[in-house]
Tab-separated table of C-alpha atoms in Angstrom:
chain	number	residue	atom	x	y	z
I	1	MET	CA	0.004	-0.134	0.243
I	2	LEU	CA	1.321	3.401	-1.139
I	3	GLY	CA	1.533	5.837	1.690
I	4	THR	CA	-0.141	9.216	1.534
I	5	ARG	CA	2.911	10.972	2.004
I	6	THR	CA	4.800	9.015	-0.586
I	7	VAL	CA	1.955	9.876	-3.157
I	8	ARG	CA	1.827	13.388	-2.542
I	9	THR	CA	5.894	13.703	-3.021
I	10	PHE	CA	5.480	12.048	-6.250
I	11	ALA	CA	2.534	14.053	-7.056
I	12	ASP	CA	4.417	17.668	-6.199
I	13	GLY	CA	6.693	16.497	-9.009
I	14	PHE	CA	4.555	15.196	-11.458
I	15	GLY	CA	2.807	17.360	-14.375
I	16	GLY	CA	-0.174	15.161	-15.215
I	17	GLU	CA	-3.015	13.896	-13.107
I	18	VAL	CA	-2.784	11.171	-10.064
I	19	ILE	CA	-5.724	9.144	-8.860
I	20	ARG	CA	-5.569	6.974	-5.896
I	21	PRO	CA	-8.411	4.629	-4.346
I	22	GLY	CA	-11.021	6.475	-2.667
I	23	ASP	CA	-10.697	9.480	-5.145
I	24	PRO	CA	-14.132	10.484	-6.855
I	25	LYS	CA	-12.604	9.566	-10.354
I	26	TYR	CA	-11.125	6.453	-9.159
I	27	ASP	CA	-13.643	3.825	-10.686
I	28	ALA	CA	-13.853	5.443	-13.896
I	29	ALA	CA	-9.958	5.683	-14.180
I	30	ARG	CA	-9.816	2.061	-13.416
I	31	ALA	CA	-12.320	0.582	-15.798
I	32	VAL	CA	-11.333	-0.734	-19.046
I	33	TRP	CA	-12.984	-1.947	-22.176
I	34	ASN	CA	-13.793	-5.495	-21.748
I	35	GLY	CA	-16.132	-5.839	-18.790
I	36	LEU	CA	-14.627	-9.052	-17.746
I	37	VAL	CA	-11.749	-7.133	-16.338
I	38	ASP	CA	-11.931	-5.688	-12.905
I	39	ARG	CA	-8.915	-4.693	-11.263
I	40	ARG	CA	-7.937	-2.223	-8.650
I	41	PRO	CA	-4.552	-0.425	-9.148
I	42	GLY	CA	-2.787	1.312	-6.325
I	43	LEU	CA	-2.450	4.382	-8.336
I	44	VAL	CA	-3.567	5.607	-11.888
I	45	VAL	CA	-1.407	8.394	-13.415
I	46	ARG	CA	-2.133	10.178	-16.417
I	47	PRO	CA	0.967	12.319	-17.887
I	48	ASN	CA	0.815	15.146	-19.985
I	49	GLY	CA	3.733	14.436	-21.950
I	50	THR	CA	6.996	12.192	-22.262
I	51	ALA	CA	8.794	13.795	-19.448
I	52	ASP	CA	5.627	12.696	-17.083
I	53	VAL	CA	6.130	9.196	-18.448
I	54	VAL	CA	9.655	9.109	-17.160
I	55	THR	CA	8.630	10.571	-13.892
I	56	ALA	CA	5.641	8.212	-13.329
I	57	LEU	CA	8.327	5.098	-14.684
I	58	ARG	CA	10.926	6.100	-11.849
I	59	PHE	CA	8.468	6.176	-9.247
I	60	ALA	CA	7.013	2.825	-9.880
I	61	ARG	CA	10.568	1.384	-9.913
I	62	GLU	CA	11.814	3.103	-6.740
I	63	GLN	CA	8.675	1.972	-5.319
I	64	ASP	CA	8.788	-1.784	-6.760
I	65	LEU	CA	5.058	-1.345	-8.362
I	66	VAL	CA	3.807	-3.306	-10.992
I	67	VAL	CA	3.748	-1.159	-14.167
I	68	ALA	CA	0.445	-1.349	-16.463
I	69	VAL	CA	0.290	0.942	-19.622
I	70	ARG	CA	-3.152	2.064	-20.894
I	71	GLY	CA	-3.513	3.702	-24.439
I	72	GLY	CA	-6.552	3.030	-25.586
I	73	GLY	CA	-7.670	0.432	-22.748
I	74	HIS	CA	-8.770	-2.183	-25.237
I	75	SER	CA	-6.665	-5.026	-24.014
I	76	ILE	CA	-8.563	-8.147	-24.455
I	77	PRO	CA	-6.966	-9.724	-21.433
I	78	GLY	CA	-6.918	-6.664	-19.386
I	79	PHE	CA	-3.271	-5.917	-19.546
I	80	SER	CA	-3.821	-2.079	-19.367
I	81	THR	CA	-4.787	-2.439	-15.927
I	82	CYS	CA	-3.593	-4.046	-12.696
I	83	ASP	CA	-4.130	-5.147	-9.074
I	84	ASP	CA	-2.129	-2.898	-6.616
I	85	GLY	CA	0.516	-1.502	-8.917
I	86	ILE	CA	0.544	1.617	-11.317
I	87	VAL	CA	-1.250	2.388	-14.265
I	88	ILE	CA	0.279	4.932	-16.649
I	89	ASP	CA	-2.703	5.946	-18.745
I	90	LEU	CA	-1.780	8.001	-21.677
I	91	SER	CA	-5.189	9.464	-22.515
I	92	ARG	CA	-4.131	13.052	-21.868
I	93	MET	CA	-1.439	12.265	-24.682
I	94	ARG	CA	-3.828	12.676	-27.828
I	95	GLY	CA	-3.964	13.794	-31.218
I	96	ALA	CA	-2.474	13.201	-34.660
I	97	THR	CA	-0.454	15.851	-37.006
I	98	ILE	CA	-0.357	15.038	-40.626
I	99	ASP	CA	2.023	16.247	-43.047
I	100	PRO	CA	0.148	15.816	-46.504
I	101	THR	CA	3.225	16.662	-48.590
I	102	GLN	CA	5.125	13.914	-46.968
I	103	ARG	CA	2.203	11.634	-46.824
I	104	THR	CA	2.978	10.954	-42.950
I	105	ALA	CA	1.354	11.011	-39.595
I	106	VAL	CA	2.689	11.330	-36.230
I	107	CYS	CA	0.296	10.184	-33.314
I	108	ALA	CA	0.570	10.475	-29.493
I	109	ALA	CA	0.547	7.467	-27.622
I	110	GLY	CA	-2.720	8.159	-26.215
I	111	ALA	CA	-4.536	8.753	-29.405
I	112	LEU	CA	-7.461	6.777	-30.739
I	113	LEU	CA	-7.986	5.182	-34.239
I	114	SER	CA	-10.766	7.819	-34.916
I	115	GLU	CA	-7.879	10.606	-34.465
I	116	LEU	CA	-5.862	9.036	-36.962
I	117	ASP	CA	-8.625	8.325	-39.476
I	118	ASP	CA	-10.307	11.743	-39.098
I	119	ALA	CA	-6.871	13.751	-39.412
I	120	ALA	CA	-5.747	11.435	-42.423
I	121	GLN	CA	-8.916	11.843	-44.130
I	122	SER	CA	-9.264	15.609	-43.699
I	123	VAL	CA	-6.337	15.935	-46.600
I	124	GLY	CA	-7.562	12.513	-48.589
I	125	LEU	CA	-4.992	10.101	-47.089
I	126	VAL	CA	-5.266	7.025	-44.899
I	127	CYS	CA	-3.638	4.761	-42.711
I	128	PRO	CA	-4.456	1.016	-42.784
I	129	VAL	CA	-5.811	0.364	-38.726
I	130	GLY	CA	-8.031	-1.534	-37.314
I	131	VAL	CA	-12.185	-1.579	-37.376
I	132	VAL	CA	-13.179	0.037	-34.015
I	133	SER	CA	-12.627	3.764	-34.114
I	134	HIS	CA	-12.364	4.040	-30.040
I	135	THR	CA	-9.407	1.705	-30.024
I	136	GLY	CA	-5.977	3.106	-28.987
I	137	VAL	CA	-3.453	3.556	-31.949
I	138	ALA	CA	-0.654	2.136	-29.779
I	139	GLY	CA	-1.884	-1.247	-28.445
I	140	LEU	CA	-3.212	-2.020	-31.930
I	141	THR	CA	0.275	-0.834	-33.579
I	142	LEU	CA	2.499	-2.666	-31.341
I	143	GLY	CA	0.673	-5.972	-31.826
I	144	GLY	CA	0.687	-5.688	-35.671
I	145	GLY	CA	-2.593	-4.083	-36.788
I	146	MET	CA	-5.252	-5.845	-38.751
I	147	GLY	CA	-7.645	-3.820	-40.481
I	148	ARG	CA	-9.944	-3.833	-43.813
I	149	LEU	CA	-7.273	-2.380	-46.071
I	150	GLN	CA	-4.623	-4.348	-44.998
I	151	ARG	CA	-4.689	-6.502	-48.358
I	152	LYS	CA	-3.901	-3.055	-50.355
I	153	PHE	CA	-1.539	-1.429	-47.882
I	154	GLY	CA	-0.336	-3.937	-45.102
I	155	LEU	CA	-0.593	-4.607	-41.539
I	156	THR	CA	-0.202	-1.107	-39.357
I	157	ILE	CA	3.327	-1.994	-38.552
I	158	ASP	CA	4.024	-2.340	-42.244
I	159	ASN	CA	3.349	1.546	-42.418
I	160	LEU	CA	5.351	2.249	-39.125
I	161	ARG	CA	8.222	4.417	-39.516
I	162	SER	CA	9.319	4.976	-36.296
I	163	VAL	CA	8.537	4.603	-32.520
I	164	GLU	CA	9.545	6.929	-29.436
I	165	PHE	CA	9.898	4.830	-26.450
I	166	VAL	CA	10.612	5.477	-22.960
I	167	THR	CA	12.537	2.727	-21.609
I	168	ALA	CA	12.788	0.665	-18.382
I	169	ASP	CA	15.842	2.792	-17.285
I	170	GLY	CA	13.785	5.916	-17.989
I	171	GLY	CA	15.774	6.873	-21.078
I	172	ILE	CA	14.151	7.894	-24.269
I	173	VAL	CA	15.236	6.167	-27.432
I	174	ARG	CA	13.657	6.352	-31.233
I	175	ALA	CA	13.057	2.828	-33.134
I	176	SER	CA	13.136	2.679	-36.711
I	177	ALA	CA	15.007	1.519	-39.675
I	178	ASP	CA	18.208	3.732	-39.207
I	179	GLU	CA	17.918	3.928	-35.390
I	180	ASN	CA	17.815	0.863	-33.262
I	181	PRO	CA	16.662	-1.626	-35.851
I	182	ASP	CA	17.020	-4.491	-33.766
I	183	LEU	CA	14.407	-2.799	-31.722
I	184	PHE	CA	12.320	-1.886	-34.497
I	185	TRP	CA	11.877	-5.215	-35.707
I	186	GLY	CA	10.983	-6.394	-32.048
I	187	VAL	CA	8.504	-3.506	-31.689
I	188	ARG	CA	6.543	-4.426	-34.628
I	189	GLY	CA	4.660	-7.478	-33.502
I	190	ALA	CA	5.855	-7.711	-29.641
I	191	GLY	CA	6.409	-4.029	-28.838
I	192	ALA	CA	4.548	-3.839	-25.486
I	193	ASN	CA	7.381	-5.725	-23.906
I	194	PHE	CA	10.125	-2.925	-24.240
I	195	GLY	CA	8.690	0.418	-22.884
I	196	VAL	CA	6.241	2.855	-23.008
I	197	ALA	CA	5.758	3.920	-26.438
I	198	THR	CA	5.094	7.806	-26.331
I	199	SER	CA	5.011	8.433	-30.306
I	200	PHE	CA	4.309	6.744	-33.439
I	201	GLU	CA	5.082	7.895	-37.051
I	202	TYR	CA	3.222	6.061	-39.987
I	203	VAL	CA	3.355	6.308	-44.006
I	204	LEU	CA	-0.251	7.249	-45.153
I	205	HIS	CA	-1.689	6.412	-48.823
I	206	PRO	CA	-3.703	8.248	-51.101
I	207	LEU	CA	-7.786	7.491	-50.458
I	208	ASP	CA	-9.676	10.804	-51.688
I	209	HIS	CA	-12.924	9.001	-52.859
I	210	PRO	CA	-15.617	6.707	-51.325
I	211	ILE	CA	-15.124	3.053	-50.552
I	212	THR	CA	-17.640	0.391	-51.269
I	213	HIS	CA	-18.590	-1.745	-48.066
I	214	GLY	CA	-21.245	-3.679	-46.468
I	215	THR	CA	-22.503	-6.927	-45.391
I	216	VAL	CA	-24.836	-9.370	-46.940
I	217	VAL	CA	-26.696	-11.952	-44.998
I	218	HIS	CA	-27.862	-15.485	-46.272
I	219	PRO	CA	-29.663	-18.680	-44.814
I	220	ILE	CA	-27.018	-20.667	-42.825
I	221	ASP	CA	-28.036	-23.659	-45.154
I	222	ARG	CA	-25.919	-21.734	-47.912
I	223	ALA	CA	-22.826	-21.327	-45.586
I	224	GLY	CA	-20.886	-23.698	-47.689
I	225	GLU	CA	-21.872	-22.084	-50.890
I	226	LEU	CA	-21.091	-18.697	-49.436
I	227	ALA	CA	-17.800	-19.808	-48.115
I	228	GLN	CA	-16.718	-21.113	-51.373
I	229	LEU	CA	-17.473	-17.781	-53.030
I	230	PHE	CA	-15.675	-16.284	-50.133
I	231	THR	CA	-12.449	-18.483	-51.083
I	232	GLU	CA	-12.754	-17.700	-54.953
I	233	LEU	CA	-13.158	-13.911	-54.596
I	234	ALA	CA	-10.039	-13.769	-52.162
I	235	GLU	CA	-8.053	-15.762	-54.305
I	236	THR	CA	-9.005	-13.998	-57.549
I	237	GLY	CA	-9.895	-10.417	-56.428
I	238	PRO	CA	-7.664	-7.363	-56.487
I	239	ASP	CA	-6.013	-6.253	-53.743
I	240	GLU	CA	-8.167	-3.443	-53.159
I	241	LEU	CA	-10.969	-6.017	-51.958
I	242	TRP	CA	-10.861	-7.118	-48.313
I	243	LEU	CA	-13.472	-9.890	-47.402
I	244	GLY	CA	-14.836	-11.340	-44.175
I	245	PHE	CA	-16.996	-14.570	-43.747
I	246	TYR	CA	-18.649	-15.014	-41.111
I	247	ILE	CA	-20.850	-17.859	-39.139
I	248	ARG	CA	-23.003	-15.771	-36.516
I	249	LEU	CA	-26.443	-15.035	-34.789
I	250	ALA	CA	-28.650	-12.911	-36.542
I	251	LEU	CA	-28.346	-10.395	-33.654
I	252	PRO	CA	-29.564	-7.686	-32.984
I	253	VAL	CA	-32.857	-9.266	-33.630
I	254	GLU	CA	-34.789	-6.051	-34.697
I	255	ASP	CA	-32.389	-5.937	-37.679
I	256	PHE	CA	-33.261	-9.159	-39.173
I	257	PRO	CA	-36.629	-10.826	-40.772
I	258	PRO	CA	-38.703	-12.794	-38.165
I	259	GLY	CA	-37.882	-16.174	-39.943
I	260	ILE	CA	-33.925	-15.848	-38.805
I	261	ARG	CA	-33.913	-13.674	-35.717
I	262	GLY	CA	-31.535	-15.002	-33.083
I	263	ARG	CA	-30.617	-17.782	-35.225
I	264	PRO	CA	-27.403	-18.822	-37.069
I	265	VAL	CA	-26.779	-17.372	-40.263
I	266	ALA	CA	-23.852	-17.096	-42.631
I	267	ALA	CA	-22.449	-13.662	-43.679
I	268	LEU	CA	-20.239	-12.060	-46.198
I	269	SER	CA	-18.613	-8.741	-45.795
I	270	VAL	CA	-16.343	-6.333	-48.217
I	271	LEU	CA	-14.431	-3.497	-48.347
I	272	HIS	CA	-13.344	-2.368	-51.667
I	273	CYS	CA	-11.113	0.338	-51.590
I	274	GLY	CA	-10.875	1.325	-55.240
I	275	ARG	CA	-13.533	3.541	-57.132
I	276	PRO	CA	-16.878	2.434	-57.001
I	277	ARG	CA	-17.277	1.684	-60.763
I	278	GLU	CA	-14.126	-0.870	-60.314
I	279	ALA	CA	-15.756	-2.203	-57.025
I	280	GLU	CA	-19.355	-3.010	-58.868
I	281	ARG	CA	-17.071	-4.891	-61.485
I	282	ASP	CA	-15.253	-6.923	-58.818
I	283	LEU	CA	-18.067	-7.711	-56.421
I	284	ALA	CA	-20.482	-8.781	-59.684
I	285	ARG	CA	-20.230	-12.324	-58.780
I	286	LEU	CA	-21.362	-11.549	-55.016
I	287	ARG	CA	-24.099	-9.574	-56.521
I	288	ALA	CA	-25.325	-12.695	-58.738
I	289	PHE	CA	-25.112	-15.115	-55.705
I	290	GLY	CA	-28.697	-14.198	-54.923
I	291	PRO	CA	-30.690	-11.591	-52.765
I	292	PRO	CA	-29.572	-11.619	-49.386
I	293	VAL	CA	-32.309	-12.179	-46.549
I	294	ALA	CA	-30.554	-8.915	-44.752
I	295	GLY	CA	-27.668	-6.250	-45.476
I	296	SER	CA	-26.498	-4.367	-48.102
I	297	ILE	CA	-23.139	-3.348	-49.626
I	298	GLU	CA	-22.942	0.116	-51.384
I	299	PRO	CA	-20.804	3.421	-51.466
I	300	LYS	CA	-20.085	5.190	-48.537
I	301	PRO	CA	-16.867	7.304	-46.938
I	302	HIS	CA	-14.346	5.498	-45.459
I	303	LEU	CA	-14.918	7.130	-42.232
I	304	ALA	CA	-18.410	5.858	-42.095
I	305	ALA	CA	-16.971	2.483	-42.230
I	306	GLN	CA	-14.709	2.720	-39.478
I	307	ARG	CA	-17.398	3.626	-37.131
I	308	LEU	CA	-19.991	1.022	-37.826
I	309	ALA	CA	-18.843	-1.284	-35.296
I	310	ASP	CA	-18.337	1.095	-32.496
I	311	GLU	CA	-21.772	0.624	-31.038
I	312	SER	CA	-21.834	-2.947	-30.989
I	313	SER	CA	-18.042	-3.032	-29.467
I	314	ALA	CA	-19.001	-0.698	-26.719
I	315	TRP	CA	-17.177	-0.487	-23.535
I	316	GLY	CA	-18.342	-2.619	-20.831
I	317	HIS	CA	-19.527	-5.773	-22.393
I	318	ARG	CA	-17.903	-9.062	-21.558
I	319	PHE	CA	-15.756	-10.340	-24.390
I	320	TYR	CA	-13.523	-13.471	-24.968
I	321	MET	CA	-12.070	-14.776	-27.985
I	322	LYS	CA	-9.312	-17.189	-29.828
I	323	SER	CA	-7.769	-17.086	-33.100
I	324	ALA	CA	-5.534	-19.000	-35.224
I	325	PHE	CA	-3.926	-18.507	-38.867
I	326	LEU	CA	-5.500	-20.910	-41.403
I	327	ARG	CA	-3.775	-22.840	-44.320
I	328	SER	CA	-6.890	-22.773	-46.288
I	329	LEU	CA	-10.811	-23.068	-45.702
I	330	PRO	CA	-11.942	-26.269	-46.370
I	331	GLY	CA	-15.448	-27.445	-46.231
I	332	GLU	CA	-14.994	-29.524	-43.160
I	333	LEU	CA	-14.121	-26.498	-41.206
I	334	VAL	CA	-17.091	-24.299	-42.114
I	335	GLU	CA	-19.392	-27.336	-41.261
I	336	LEU	CA	-17.589	-27.433	-37.912
I	337	ALA	CA	-18.346	-23.643	-37.540
I	338	VAL	CA	-21.785	-24.077	-38.471
I	339	GLN	CA	-22.121	-26.820	-35.570
I	340	GLN	CA	-20.766	-24.817	-33.042
I	341	ALA	CA	-22.814	-21.706	-33.759
I	342	HIS	CA	-25.958	-23.757	-32.576
I	343	GLY	CA	-24.164	-23.931	-29.355
I	344	ILE	CA	-23.760	-20.368	-28.282
I	345	PRO	CA	-24.805	-19.887	-24.770
I	346	GLU	CA	-28.241	-18.404	-24.518
I	347	GLY	CA	-27.947	-14.438	-23.728
I	348	ALA	CA	-24.596	-14.044	-25.527
I	349	GLY	CA	-23.682	-13.374	-29.312
I	350	GLY	CA	-21.027	-15.251	-31.035
I	351	GLU	CA	-19.182	-15.660	-34.237
I	352	PHE	CA	-16.731	-17.431	-36.017
I	353	GLY	CA	-15.052	-14.940	-38.406
I	354	PHE	CA	-12.593	-15.814	-41.589
I	355	TRP	CA	-10.746	-12.816	-42.872
I	356	SER	CA	-8.963	-12.517	-45.918
I	357	TRP	CA	-5.384	-12.398	-45.914
I	358	GLY	CA	-2.144	-12.308	-48.161
I	359	ARG	CA	-1.477	-9.759	-50.809
I	360	ALA	CA	0.425	-6.796	-49.311
I	361	ILE	CA	0.539	-8.673	-46.066
I	362	ALA	CA	2.616	-11.578	-47.562
I	363	GLU	CA	4.808	-9.072	-49.837
I	364	VAL	CA	6.541	-8.169	-46.513
I	365	SER	CA	9.233	-11.157	-45.460
I	366	GLU	CA	8.408	-13.518	-42.561
I	367	ASP	CA	11.435	-12.604	-40.856
I	368	ALA	CA	11.211	-8.684	-41.199
I	369	THR	CA	9.217	-8.194	-38.351
I	370	ALA	CA	8.499	-9.921	-35.192
I	371	PHE	CA	4.845	-10.524	-36.176
I	372	THR	CA	4.458	-14.041	-37.444
I	373	GLY	CA	1.522	-15.376	-39.617
I	374	ARG	CA	2.254	-13.454	-42.960
I	375	THR	CA	2.054	-16.737	-45.149
I	376	ALA	CA	-1.420	-17.420	-43.889
I	377	ALA	CA	-4.230	-17.839	-46.557
I	378	TYR	CA	-6.766	-16.644	-43.803
I	379	TRP	CA	-7.194	-15.146	-40.331
I	380	MET	CA	-10.093	-17.021	-38.213
I	381	GLY	CA	-11.538	-16.000	-34.863
I	382	ALA	CA	-14.062	-17.593	-32.661
I	383	GLU	CA	-15.362	-14.517	-30.641
I	384	ILE	CA	-18.310	-14.088	-28.272
I	385	GLN	CA	-19.628	-11.157	-26.246
I	386	TRP	CA	-22.302	-10.966	-23.336
I	387	ASP	CA	-23.226	-9.181	-19.881
I	388	ASP	CA	-24.099	-11.598	-17.819
I	389	PRO	CA	-21.400	-12.809	-15.193
I	390	ALA	CA	-23.033	-16.175	-14.787
I	391	LEU	CA	-22.230	-16.665	-18.614
I	392	ASP	CA	-18.461	-16.187	-17.979
I	393	GLY	CA	-17.579	-19.931	-18.031
I	394	PRO	CA	-20.084	-20.962	-20.689
I	395	CYS	CA	-19.151	-18.234	-23.004
I	396	ARG	CA	-15.054	-18.947	-22.577
I	397	GLU	CA	-15.543	-22.615	-22.978
I	398	TRP	CA	-17.921	-22.044	-26.143
I	399	ALA	CA	-14.666	-20.379	-27.934
I	400	ARG	CA	-12.472	-22.839	-26.238
I	401	ALA	CA	-13.962	-25.902	-27.616
I	402	GLY	CA	-14.951	-24.114	-31.025
I	403	MET	CA	-11.164	-23.130	-31.623
I	404	ALA	CA	-9.755	-27.004	-30.512
I	405	ASP	CA	-11.469	-28.235	-33.388
I	406	VAL	CA	-9.266	-25.685	-35.474
I	407	GLU	CA	-5.891	-26.374	-34.610
I	408	ARG	CA	-5.273	-29.243	-37.172
I	409	PHE	CA	-5.949	-26.374	-39.911
I	410	ALA	CA	-3.761	-23.789	-38.303
I	411	THR	CA	-0.713	-22.851	-39.514
I	412	ARG	CA	2.359	-20.854	-37.595
I	413	GLY	CA	1.776	-18.158	-35.654
I	414	ARG	CA	-0.802	-16.032	-33.585
I	415	TYR	CA	-1.911	-12.417	-33.545
I	416	VAL	CA	-0.833	-11.173	-30.060
I	417	ASN	CA	-3.787	-8.644	-30.057
I	418	ASP	CA	-6.163	-11.726	-29.961
I	419	VAL	CA	-4.843	-13.577	-27.390
I	420	ALA	CA	-7.171	-13.327	-24.494
I	421	GLU	CA	-5.475	-15.452	-22.123
I	422	SER	CA	-3.118	-13.738	-19.755
I	423	ARG	CA	-0.579	-16.316	-19.145
I	424	GLU	CA	-0.046	-17.852	-22.958
I	425	ASP	CA	3.235	-19.176	-23.566
I	426	ALA	CA	4.516	-16.527	-25.971
I	427	ARG	CA	6.507	-19.269	-28.012
I	428	THR	CA	3.280	-19.947	-29.679
I	429	ILE	CA	2.545	-16.561	-30.726
I	430	TYR	CA	5.984	-16.130	-32.306
I	431	GLY	CA	7.662	-19.573	-32.867
I	432	ASP	CA	10.758	-20.865	-31.303
I	433	GLY	CA	13.134	-18.660	-33.693
I	434	LYS	CA	11.720	-15.371	-33.248
I	435	TYR	CA	10.921	-16.031	-29.464
I	436	GLU	CA	14.751	-16.506	-29.041
I	437	ARG	CA	15.472	-13.387	-30.689
I	438	LEU	CA	12.889	-11.339	-28.642
I	439	VAL	CA	14.284	-12.832	-25.426
I	440	GLY	CA	17.570	-11.582	-26.612
I	441	LEU	CA	15.953	-8.018	-27.229
I	442	LYS	CA	14.280	-8.213	-23.998
I	443	ARG	CA	17.485	-8.768	-21.975
I	444	ALA	CA	19.051	-5.827	-23.759
I	445	TRP	CA	16.260	-3.117	-23.067
I	446	ASP	CA	14.301	-4.699	-20.161
I	447	PRO	CA	16.388	-7.136	-18.167
I	448	ASP	CA	14.362	-6.880	-14.984
I	449	ASN	CA	10.954	-7.225	-17.071
I	450	VAL	CA	9.230	-4.126	-15.878
I	451	PHE	CA	7.209	-4.441	-18.613
I	452	ARG	CA	5.485	-7.706	-18.295
I	453	MET	CA	1.867	-6.953	-18.233
I	454	ASN	CA	1.496	-8.175	-21.930
I	455	GLN	CA	1.930	-11.301	-23.478
I	456	ASN	CA	5.274	-11.425	-21.974
I	457	ILE	CA	8.769	-11.996	-23.621
I	458	ARG	CA	10.538	-13.492	-20.386
I	459	PRO	CA	14.229	-12.169	-20.223
């Protein structure tokens, strides 16, 4: 327990906000996105800038406190908070600055995806990021960064030029292709292990026209046919075309016709970032598949597409998932997903999702970054969301059981941001070779494992 005098002395030399248990803001300050996570840190501090981060980190080490770093607060297993230790909450360090001539962006560590999206689109540019706009830029990037522009522009880390870090000893370093290149390798996929990231620089791409985006829903008995169309379009479509195939419940019920409400359905989502006339041509086979029972695909602003999942992914719901990279999508796997969808616990919303992979992702060498899984054909996730704490066990078990049958179809690597178990062996994420290289980096940059609230690389 931190003494009042100790905290007061720290606060006197700290430029940001300090929140203790019992303060009026404490319960709100300790809350994170996943409602499953309920922890009580000994202190929450909100730096105004890099110097405050240094001060907070030095205090944490002097007091031998567990350190949790919070950007957007979206960590699925709750790594952005802790019990008894200190949370360094970067939410005061916000904003994205665009250089339209150089086509670059600089984001502060507490920035949300919406800030980067809005700033880039204001000058007709874009960075490939995730699909929920209230996600933090930092966590998404340090783990890799999946999104609907990935086949055209790559993962978020493939567009990262540099990162500024406060290291475990309180130093400030820059990692890029030219400065600390070994650290820059590790940052791109395992970055939470090496320091507190305080600034990110990205490459941007032109996107000054409407994209074509949407989802069509079909009866579950057409799942096999729809999956086949999904794989064919993923293999033959242009880089501009991203696709997602889903086996899910028709929820919320008010959005669907009476005959399928609350029941398993098959859905196909697309985002085409080319011009609408090109999208219409490339989606002709999907249009000809037959009229859906719900949904639509149409041109819209990129920013509109980026916000569509914000409400369904709002703060406070309980959430769990497991994922894998796949070599292929055989019919047997689709059938397993359909069977599992009929067993989603009542009161929960669950799905099996398959994302098209490859193209720009695969053009980057597997060895170029710590991220592992570039050679996969698809990403697959079993995701489930609920609100009743009584469903915690059944919902977790549903996802675990569903993914247990997937292992024989999986290829190497895991997407670290999806790993919901807080004590997973990081070797399964990166593979033996990369894991050993990451251990070497950890020993060099954080030998005392100060930054261990993550999928940890132990020094």
